[in-house]
Short mmCIF file of C-alpha atoms and ligand atoms in Angstrom, two decimals:
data_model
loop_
_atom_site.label_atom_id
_atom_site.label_comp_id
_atom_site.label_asym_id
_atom_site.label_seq_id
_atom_site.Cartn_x
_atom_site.Cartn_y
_atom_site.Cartn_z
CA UNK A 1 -216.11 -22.22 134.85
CA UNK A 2 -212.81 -21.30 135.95
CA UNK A 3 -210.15 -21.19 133.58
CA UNK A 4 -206.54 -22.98 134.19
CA UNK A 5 -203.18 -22.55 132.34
CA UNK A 6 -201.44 -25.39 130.42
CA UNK A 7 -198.12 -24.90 129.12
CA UNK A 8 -196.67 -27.65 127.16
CA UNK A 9 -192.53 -27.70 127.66
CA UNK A 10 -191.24 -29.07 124.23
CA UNK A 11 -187.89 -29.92 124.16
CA UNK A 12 -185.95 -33.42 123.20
CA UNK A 13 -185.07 -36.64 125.28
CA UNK A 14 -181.43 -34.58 125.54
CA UNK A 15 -182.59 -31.50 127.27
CA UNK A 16 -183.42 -32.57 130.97
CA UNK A 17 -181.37 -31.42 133.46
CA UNK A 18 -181.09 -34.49 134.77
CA UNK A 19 -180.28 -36.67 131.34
CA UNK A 20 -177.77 -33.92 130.31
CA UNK A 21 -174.44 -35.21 131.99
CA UNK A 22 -174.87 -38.64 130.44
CA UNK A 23 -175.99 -38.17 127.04
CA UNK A 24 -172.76 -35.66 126.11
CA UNK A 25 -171.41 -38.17 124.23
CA UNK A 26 -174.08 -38.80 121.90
CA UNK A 27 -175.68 -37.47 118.49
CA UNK A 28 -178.20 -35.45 119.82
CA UNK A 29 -180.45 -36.25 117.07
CA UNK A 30 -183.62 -34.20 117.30
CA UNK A 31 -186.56 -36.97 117.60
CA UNK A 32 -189.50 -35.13 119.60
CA UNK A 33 -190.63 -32.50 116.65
CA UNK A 34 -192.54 -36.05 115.54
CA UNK A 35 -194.77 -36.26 118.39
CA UNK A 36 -196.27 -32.61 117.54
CA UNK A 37 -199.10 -33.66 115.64
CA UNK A 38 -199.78 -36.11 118.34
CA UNK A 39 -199.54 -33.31 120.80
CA UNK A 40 -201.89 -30.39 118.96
CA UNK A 41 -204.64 -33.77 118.19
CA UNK A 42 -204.99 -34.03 122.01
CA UNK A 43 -205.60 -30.61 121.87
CA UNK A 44 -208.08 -30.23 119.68
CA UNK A 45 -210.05 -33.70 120.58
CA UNK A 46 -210.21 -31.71 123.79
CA UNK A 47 -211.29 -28.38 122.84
CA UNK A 48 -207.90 -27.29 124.58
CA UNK A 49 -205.47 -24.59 124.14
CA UNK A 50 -202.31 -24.22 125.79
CA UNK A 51 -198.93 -22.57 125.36
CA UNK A 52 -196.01 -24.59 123.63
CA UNK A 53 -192.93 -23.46 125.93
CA UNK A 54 -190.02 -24.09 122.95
CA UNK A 55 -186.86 -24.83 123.31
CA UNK A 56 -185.15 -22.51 120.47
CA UNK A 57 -182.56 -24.72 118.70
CA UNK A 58 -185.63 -27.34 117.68
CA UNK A 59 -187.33 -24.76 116.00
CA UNK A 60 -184.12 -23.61 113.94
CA UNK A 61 -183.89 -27.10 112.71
CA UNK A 62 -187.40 -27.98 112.50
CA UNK A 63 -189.55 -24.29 111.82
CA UNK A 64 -192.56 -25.92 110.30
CA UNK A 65 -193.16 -26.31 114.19
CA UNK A 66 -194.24 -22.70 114.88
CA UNK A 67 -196.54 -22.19 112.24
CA UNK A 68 -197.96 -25.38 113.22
CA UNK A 69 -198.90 -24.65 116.67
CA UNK A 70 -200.08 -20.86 115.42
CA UNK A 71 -202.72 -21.87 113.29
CA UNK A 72 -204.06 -24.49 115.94
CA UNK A 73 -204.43 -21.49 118.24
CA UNK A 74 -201.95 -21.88 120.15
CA UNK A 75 -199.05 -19.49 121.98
CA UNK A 76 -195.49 -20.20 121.55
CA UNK A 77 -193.35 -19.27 124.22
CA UNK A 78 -189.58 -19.38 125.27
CA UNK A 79 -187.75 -21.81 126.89
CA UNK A 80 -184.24 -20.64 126.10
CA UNK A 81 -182.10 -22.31 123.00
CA UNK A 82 -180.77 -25.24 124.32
CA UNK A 83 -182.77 -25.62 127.75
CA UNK A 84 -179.55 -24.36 130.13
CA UNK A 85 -179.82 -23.79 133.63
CA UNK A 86 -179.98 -19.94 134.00
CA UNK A 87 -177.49 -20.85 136.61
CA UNK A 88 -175.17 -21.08 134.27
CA UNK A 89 -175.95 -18.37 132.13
CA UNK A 90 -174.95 -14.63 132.17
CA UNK A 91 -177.58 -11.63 131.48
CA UNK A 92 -176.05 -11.00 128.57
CA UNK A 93 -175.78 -14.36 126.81
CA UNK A 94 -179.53 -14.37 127.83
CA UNK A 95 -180.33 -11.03 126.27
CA UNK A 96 -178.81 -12.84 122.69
CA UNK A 97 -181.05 -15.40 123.12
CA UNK A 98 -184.01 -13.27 123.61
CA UNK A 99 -183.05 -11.36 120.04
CA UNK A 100 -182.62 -14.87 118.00
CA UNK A 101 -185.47 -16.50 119.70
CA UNK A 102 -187.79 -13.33 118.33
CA UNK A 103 -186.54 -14.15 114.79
CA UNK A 104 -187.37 -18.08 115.00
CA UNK A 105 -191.10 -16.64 116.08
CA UNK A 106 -191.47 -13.32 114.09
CA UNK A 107 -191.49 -12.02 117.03
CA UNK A 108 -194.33 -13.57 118.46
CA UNK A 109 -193.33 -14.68 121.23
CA UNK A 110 -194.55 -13.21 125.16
CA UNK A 111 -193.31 -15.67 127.95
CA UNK A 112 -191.00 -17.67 129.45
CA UNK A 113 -190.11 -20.28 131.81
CA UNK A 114 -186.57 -21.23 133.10
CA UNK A 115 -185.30 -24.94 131.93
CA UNK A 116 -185.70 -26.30 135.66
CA UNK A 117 -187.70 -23.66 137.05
CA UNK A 118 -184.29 -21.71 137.92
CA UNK A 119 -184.98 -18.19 138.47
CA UNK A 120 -183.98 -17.63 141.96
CA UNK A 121 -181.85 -14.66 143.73
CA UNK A 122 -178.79 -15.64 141.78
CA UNK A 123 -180.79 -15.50 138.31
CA UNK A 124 -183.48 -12.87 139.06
CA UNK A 125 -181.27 -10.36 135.86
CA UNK A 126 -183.48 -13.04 133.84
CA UNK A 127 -187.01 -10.98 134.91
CA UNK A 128 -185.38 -7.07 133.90
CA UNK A 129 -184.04 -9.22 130.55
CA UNK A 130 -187.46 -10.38 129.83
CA UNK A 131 -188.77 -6.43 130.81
CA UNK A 132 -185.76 -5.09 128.71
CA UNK A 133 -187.14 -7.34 125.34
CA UNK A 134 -190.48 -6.64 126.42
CA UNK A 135 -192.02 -9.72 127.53
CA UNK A 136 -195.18 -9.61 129.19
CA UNK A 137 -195.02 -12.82 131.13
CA UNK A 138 -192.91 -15.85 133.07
CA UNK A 139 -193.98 -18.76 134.56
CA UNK A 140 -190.89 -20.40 136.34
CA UNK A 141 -191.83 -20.15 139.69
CA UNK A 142 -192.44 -23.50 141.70
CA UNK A 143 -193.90 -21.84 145.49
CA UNK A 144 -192.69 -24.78 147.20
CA UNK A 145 -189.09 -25.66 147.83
CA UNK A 146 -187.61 -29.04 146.60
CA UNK A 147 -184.12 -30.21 146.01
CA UNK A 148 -183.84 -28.46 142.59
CA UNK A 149 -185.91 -25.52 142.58
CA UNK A 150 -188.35 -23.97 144.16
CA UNK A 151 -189.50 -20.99 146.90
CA UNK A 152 -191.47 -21.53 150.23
CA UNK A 153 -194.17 -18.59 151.57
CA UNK A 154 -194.66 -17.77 147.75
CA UNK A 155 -197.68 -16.54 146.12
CA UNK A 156 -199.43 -19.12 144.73
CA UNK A 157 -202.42 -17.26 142.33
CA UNK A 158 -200.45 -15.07 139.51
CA UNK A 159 -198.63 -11.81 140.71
CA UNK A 160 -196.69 -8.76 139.65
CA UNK A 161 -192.95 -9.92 139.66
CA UNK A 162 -189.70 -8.01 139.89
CA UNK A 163 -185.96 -9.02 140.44
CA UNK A 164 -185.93 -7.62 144.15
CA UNK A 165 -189.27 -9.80 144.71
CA UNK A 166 -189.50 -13.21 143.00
CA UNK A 167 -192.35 -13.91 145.17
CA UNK A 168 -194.82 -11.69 146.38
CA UNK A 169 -196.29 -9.20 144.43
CA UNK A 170 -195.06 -6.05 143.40
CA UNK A 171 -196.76 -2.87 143.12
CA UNK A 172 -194.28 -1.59 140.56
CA UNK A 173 -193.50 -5.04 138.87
CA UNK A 174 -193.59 -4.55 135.28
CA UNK A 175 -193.53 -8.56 134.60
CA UNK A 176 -196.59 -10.86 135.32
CA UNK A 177 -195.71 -14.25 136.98
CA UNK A 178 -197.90 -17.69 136.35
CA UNK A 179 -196.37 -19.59 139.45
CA UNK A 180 -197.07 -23.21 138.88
CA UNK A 181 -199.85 -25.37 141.08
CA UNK A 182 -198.52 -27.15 144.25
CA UNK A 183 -200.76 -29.55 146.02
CA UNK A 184 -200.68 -32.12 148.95
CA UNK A 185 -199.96 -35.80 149.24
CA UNK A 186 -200.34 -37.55 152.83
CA UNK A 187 -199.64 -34.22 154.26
CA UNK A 188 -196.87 -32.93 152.32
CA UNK A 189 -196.63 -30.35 150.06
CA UNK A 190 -195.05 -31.03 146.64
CA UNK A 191 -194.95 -29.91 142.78
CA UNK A 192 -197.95 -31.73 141.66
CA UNK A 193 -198.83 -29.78 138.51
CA UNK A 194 -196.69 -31.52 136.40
CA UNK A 195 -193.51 -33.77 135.15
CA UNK A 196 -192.46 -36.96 137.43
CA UNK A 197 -195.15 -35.56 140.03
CA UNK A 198 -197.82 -35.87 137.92
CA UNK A 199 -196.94 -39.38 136.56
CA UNK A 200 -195.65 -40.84 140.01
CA UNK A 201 -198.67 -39.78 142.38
CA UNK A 202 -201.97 -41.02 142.15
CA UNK A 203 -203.72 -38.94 139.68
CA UNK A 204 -206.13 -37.88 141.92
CA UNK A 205 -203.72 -35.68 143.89
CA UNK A 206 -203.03 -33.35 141.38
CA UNK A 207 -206.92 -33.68 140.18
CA UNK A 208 -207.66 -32.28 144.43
CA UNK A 209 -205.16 -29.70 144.09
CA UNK A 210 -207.09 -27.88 141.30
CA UNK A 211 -210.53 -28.14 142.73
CA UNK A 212 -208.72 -26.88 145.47
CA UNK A 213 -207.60 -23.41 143.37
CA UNK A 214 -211.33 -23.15 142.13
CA UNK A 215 -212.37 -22.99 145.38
CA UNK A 216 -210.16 -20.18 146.16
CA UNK A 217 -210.76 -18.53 142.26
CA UNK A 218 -206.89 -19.02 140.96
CA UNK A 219 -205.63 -20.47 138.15
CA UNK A 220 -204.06 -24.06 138.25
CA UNK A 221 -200.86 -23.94 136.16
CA UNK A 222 -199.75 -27.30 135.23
CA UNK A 223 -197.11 -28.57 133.22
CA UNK A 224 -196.17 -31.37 130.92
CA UNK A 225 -193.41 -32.39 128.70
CA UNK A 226 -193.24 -33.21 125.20
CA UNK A 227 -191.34 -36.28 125.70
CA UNK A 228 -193.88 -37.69 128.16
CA UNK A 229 -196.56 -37.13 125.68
CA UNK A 230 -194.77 -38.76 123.19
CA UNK A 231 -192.93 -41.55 124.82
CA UNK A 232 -193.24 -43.81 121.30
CA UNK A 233 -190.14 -40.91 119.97
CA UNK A 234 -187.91 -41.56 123.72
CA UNK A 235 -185.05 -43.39 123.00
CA UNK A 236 -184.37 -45.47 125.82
CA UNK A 237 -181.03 -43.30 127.72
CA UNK A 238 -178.63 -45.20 129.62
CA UNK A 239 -178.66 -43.69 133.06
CA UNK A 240 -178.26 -44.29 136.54
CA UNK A 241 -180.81 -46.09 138.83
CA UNK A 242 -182.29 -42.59 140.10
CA UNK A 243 -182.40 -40.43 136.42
CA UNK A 244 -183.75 -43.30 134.72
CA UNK A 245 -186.85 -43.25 137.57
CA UNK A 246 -187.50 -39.90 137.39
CA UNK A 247 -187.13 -39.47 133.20
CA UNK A 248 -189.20 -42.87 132.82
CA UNK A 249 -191.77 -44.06 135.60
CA UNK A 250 -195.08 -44.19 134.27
CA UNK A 251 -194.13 -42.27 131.38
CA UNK A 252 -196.59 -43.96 129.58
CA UNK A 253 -199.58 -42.46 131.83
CA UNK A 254 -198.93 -39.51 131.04
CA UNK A 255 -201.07 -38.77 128.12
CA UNK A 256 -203.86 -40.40 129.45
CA UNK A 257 -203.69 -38.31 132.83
CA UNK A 258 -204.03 -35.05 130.47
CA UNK A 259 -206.39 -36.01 128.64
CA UNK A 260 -208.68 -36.49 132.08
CA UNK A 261 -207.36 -33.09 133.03
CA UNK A 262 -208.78 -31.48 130.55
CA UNK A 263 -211.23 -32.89 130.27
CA UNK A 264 -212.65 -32.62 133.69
CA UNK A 265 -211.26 -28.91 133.95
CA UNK A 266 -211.28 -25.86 131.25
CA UNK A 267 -207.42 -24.92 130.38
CA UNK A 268 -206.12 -22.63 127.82
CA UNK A 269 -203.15 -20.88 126.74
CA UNK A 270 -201.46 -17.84 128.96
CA UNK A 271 -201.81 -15.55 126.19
CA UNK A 272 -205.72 -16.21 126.06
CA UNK A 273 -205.84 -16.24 129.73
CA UNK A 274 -204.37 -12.77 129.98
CA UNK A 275 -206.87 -11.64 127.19
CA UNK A 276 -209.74 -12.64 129.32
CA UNK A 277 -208.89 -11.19 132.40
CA UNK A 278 -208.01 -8.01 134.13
CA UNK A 279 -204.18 -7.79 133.92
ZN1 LIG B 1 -187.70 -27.89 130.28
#
């Protein structure tokens, strides 16, 4: 059976890109570290593992977290302190992250994906940072292009990345990349491994889309956020008629269409991926 990649993006109802401008003046009071046991249950009931992409600054406040999601069997990745755009980030600010990030995890931790999937030409110091601190992995590449992110004529199984080629293979690329899985819908091709894709289209695109990738013997790399898992903890943001569509349509599908996911299809971490293949 062919063996997919789930990566879990925790983070709180104030990290989205998209909820960030209108939430600056409030408490960010951290409420999604509840919805954990919730989370790893799924998991389990499944016979799933996946990797727990962390934002850094919930596991300072909350570090029960990582131990939690360790002995479960599961990886815990990076997902940089406070879930900011690389975009407007430096290398070096980065690089600091990196070194506090390995003390939250005892230095367990091996991947990374961008907040927004931004590593693109104008953040591509983010791959020789994650070399530098000796990463093995990242998984922030989206191969189709949409209004926030993403890269047409990309590779779409995973690949040997480097900052002078973010996507096609290379020879001498010292960094694996896990791009994520893009599918079809009447003809069009869109980001349906996860987030609003996965709750807005009909499930069955995304569930085409990895038969499709076991046809041609990749991975499917999907995606889901902690908050959608866990809508019970999502206080209800104020925001404006598009946001609030995007954050909140059908978030309440969500767990439901994982749970058929896995069900139907064998996932696992990246880190046990890796192990059983020939990287
Ligand atoms: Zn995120």
């Amino acid at each position: 059976m062919n063996l997919n990649l789930l990566g879990i993006d925790f983070e709180d109802w104030y990290h989205p890109q998209l909820v960030q401008p209108f939430v600056k003046h409030l408490k960010h009071e951290s409420k999604m570290f509840q919805g954990l046991d919730k989370i790893i249950e799924l998991l389990r009931k499944t016979e799933t593992t996946a990797t727990f992409f962390m934002v850094g600054e919930l596991l300072e406040s909350h570090p029960s977290m990582l131990d939690k999601i360790l002995e479960n069997g599961h990886e815990i990745s990076f997902h940089t302190l406070n879930h900011s755009n690389l975009n407007n980030s430096t290398k070096e600010k980065f690089l600091d992250e990196l070194d506090i990030f390995r003390k939250l995890t005892n230095g367990r931790s091996n991947g990374f994906r961008a907040p927004t999937f931004s590593i693109n030409s104008n953040t591509s110091w983010a791959i020789d940072a994650l070399i530098e601190k000796n990463y093995v992995y990242d998984s922030s590449i989206m191969p189709t292009k949409t209004q926030l992110y993403g890269f047409n004529n990309c590779e779409l199984g995973p690949y040997k990345i480097s900052n002078s080629s973010l996507t096609k293979n290379d020879p001498n690329g010292k960094l694996l990349e896990f791009p994520l899985m893009i599918g079809k819908f009447l003809g069009k091709t869109l980001p349906v491994s996860g987030g609003f894709y996965l709750r807005f289209l009909p499930l069955q695109t995304s569930l085409s889309a990895i038969k499709k990738y076991e046809r041609k013997n990749l991975p499917s790399s999907i995606y889901v956020h902690s908050w959608e898992l866990t809508p019970e903890f999502m206080p209800k943001i104020l925001l404006p008629l598009k946001e609030k569509f995007v954050t909140y349509h059908n978030i309440q599908k969500t767990y439901s269409r994982l749970e058929q996911i896995i069900t139907k299809y064998k996932f696992t971490s990246f880190e046990k991926f890796i192990k059983n293949s020939s990287f």
